Short mmCIF file of C-alpha atoms in Angstrom, two decimals:
data_model
loop_
_atom_site.label_atom_id
_atom_site.label_comp_id
_atom_site.label_asym_id
_atom_site.label_seq_id
_atom_site.Cartn_x
_atom_site.Cartn_y
_atom_site.Cartn_z
CA GLN A 238 0.20 0.22 0.15
CA VAL A 239 1.05 3.23 -0.64
CA GLN A 240 -0.42 6.51 0.76
CA LEU A 241 -0.19 10.03 -0.16
CA VAL A 242 -0.13 13.53 1.77
CA GLU A 243 -0.26 16.70 -0.25
CA SER A 244 1.08 20.07 0.89
CA GLY A 245 1.27 23.72 -0.25
CA GLY A 246 -1.86 24.63 -0.79
CA GLY A 247 -3.18 28.28 -0.10
CA LEU A 248 -4.41 31.32 -1.63
CA VAL A 249 -2.09 33.47 -4.43
CA GLN A 250 -3.11 36.45 -6.74
CA ALA A 251 -2.79 35.47 -10.68
CA GLY A 252 0.13 35.41 -12.40
CA GLY A 253 1.48 34.56 -8.99
CA SER A 254 3.56 31.13 -8.27
CA LEU A 255 2.69 27.94 -6.16
CA ARG A 256 4.38 25.01 -5.20
CA LEU A 257 2.95 21.83 -3.88
CA SER A 258 4.32 18.63 -2.76
CA CYS A 259 3.06 15.49 -2.24
CA ALA A 260 4.62 13.14 -0.64
CA ALA A 261 4.43 9.13 -0.57
CA SER A 262 5.30 6.69 2.20
CA GLY A 263 4.90 2.85 2.73
CA ARG A 264 5.43 0.69 -0.49
CA THR A 265 7.07 2.96 -3.04
CA LEU A 266 9.63 0.70 -4.87
CA SER A 267 6.26 -0.59 -6.67
CA LEU A 268 5.57 3.09 -8.01
CA GLY A 269 4.88 3.57 -12.26
CA THR A 270 3.47 6.58 -12.56
CA MET A 271 2.32 9.45 -10.10
CA ALA A 272 0.02 12.46 -11.57
CA TRP A 273 -1.98 15.74 -10.20
CA PHE A 274 -5.46 16.11 -10.70
CA ARG A 275 -7.82 19.27 -9.89
CA GLN A 276 -11.54 19.72 -9.12
CA ALA A 277 -13.47 23.09 -9.31
CA PRO A 278 -16.64 23.20 -7.74
CA GLY A 279 -19.56 22.20 -9.41
CA LYS A 280 -17.03 21.09 -12.35
CA GLU A 281 -15.53 16.83 -12.90
CA ARG A 282 -12.08 16.54 -11.38
CA GLU A 283 -9.88 16.93 -14.39
CA PHE A 284 -5.83 15.33 -15.24
CA VAL A 285 -3.37 18.19 -14.49
CA ALA A 286 0.51 16.47 -15.55
CA ALA A 287 1.79 13.30 -14.73
CA ILE A 288 5.38 11.91 -14.34
CA THR A 289 7.05 8.32 -14.32
CA TRP A 290 8.55 7.74 -10.72
CA SER A 291 12.09 5.80 -12.55
CA ALA A 292 12.49 7.47 -15.83
CA GLY A 293 11.02 10.82 -15.28
CA SER A 294 8.46 10.61 -17.91
CA SER A 295 5.89 14.22 -18.07
CA ASN A 296 2.56 14.65 -19.49
CA TYR A 297 0.64 17.84 -19.17
CA ALA A 298 -2.97 19.51 -19.59
CA ASP A 299 -2.96 21.67 -22.66
CA SER A 300 -4.93 23.93 -19.76
CA VAL A 301 -1.50 24.31 -17.81
CA LYS A 302 1.43 23.65 -20.95
CA GLY A 303 3.81 26.22 -20.83
CA ARG A 304 3.30 26.99 -16.87
CA PHE A 305 3.23 24.07 -14.67
CA THR A 306 6.42 21.99 -14.47
CA ILE A 307 5.71 18.28 -12.63
CA SER A 308 8.94 17.20 -11.61
CA ARG A 309 9.53 14.08 -8.57
CA ASP A 310 12.60 13.35 -6.24
CA ASN A 311 13.25 9.88 -5.49
CA ALA A 312 15.53 9.90 -2.35
CA LYS A 313 12.63 11.84 -0.47
CA ASN A 314 9.81 10.15 -2.61
CA THR A 315 8.12 13.46 -3.53
CA MET A 316 6.51 14.67 -5.98
CA TYR A 317 6.08 18.50 -6.91
CA LEU A 318 4.13 20.70 -8.84
CA GLN A 319 5.54 24.00 -9.78
CA MET A 320 2.47 26.81 -10.71
CA ASN A 321 3.50 30.26 -12.51
CA SER A 322 1.70 32.59 -14.09
CA LEU A 323 -1.56 31.38 -12.31
CA LYS A 324 -5.11 32.72 -13.08
CA PRO A 325 -8.33 32.12 -11.81
CA GLU A 326 -9.29 28.87 -13.67
CA ASP A 327 -6.96 27.36 -11.65
CA THR A 328 -9.16 27.71 -8.75
CA ALA A 329 -9.51 23.88 -7.70
CA VAL A 330 -8.68 21.64 -5.17
CA TYR A 331 -5.77 19.61 -6.08
CA TYR A 332 -5.18 16.10 -5.53
CA CYS A 333 -1.79 13.88 -5.94
CA ALA A 334 -2.84 10.27 -7.53
CA ALA A 335 -0.08 7.15 -7.35
CA ARG A 336 -0.56 3.51 -10.02
CA ASN A 337 1.75 0.57 -9.30
CA ALA A 338 4.29 -0.10 -12.45
CA GLY A 339 2.68 -2.28 -15.33
CA PRO A 340 2.32 -2.37 -18.42
CA ARG A 341 -1.77 -2.55 -18.96
CA ASN A 342 -2.17 -0.88 -14.76
CA ILE A 343 -3.64 2.32 -16.04
CA ILE A 344 -5.66 2.88 -12.88
CA TYR A 345 -4.95 4.96 -10.12
CA GLY A 346 -5.10 3.44 -6.80
CA TYR A 347 -3.96 5.64 -4.54
CA TRP A 348 -4.74 9.25 -3.76
CA GLY A 349 -4.65 12.66 -1.45
CA GLN A 350 -6.74 13.97 0.47
CA GLY A 351 -6.24 17.08 -1.71
CA THR A 352 -5.11 20.91 -1.14
CA GLN A 353 -7.02 23.27 -1.82
CA VAL A 354 -5.37 26.18 -4.18
CA THR A 355 -7.33 29.87 -4.33
CA VAL A 356 -6.62 32.27 -7.24
CA SER A 357 -7.64 35.75 -6.53
CA SER A 358 -8.50 37.66 -9.25
#
């Protein structure tokens, strides 16, 4: 089992920056991919960015490309999301997620409790 804990959320003005962290514990050796999702009030949860645990290959939603950067520190079992040029539409609860390694494993089975990010105009 893997446990995930997010931190770093808060209130920031439009155009500002914020860095989110996700600390993983438990059976972290089994991790294949970690990702960030977000959910705004009244809307469905959406994908933000993902990174492979071993190689560090990343992928981003079109809405955050060029503004957000995902990274991970394997030694610290921690994933980060650096958010720059924040917009009011980025306001949401941000969730850390992870899935075990495997060529056919597409389900994110581990989730954090979320951290609130609010961007004011």
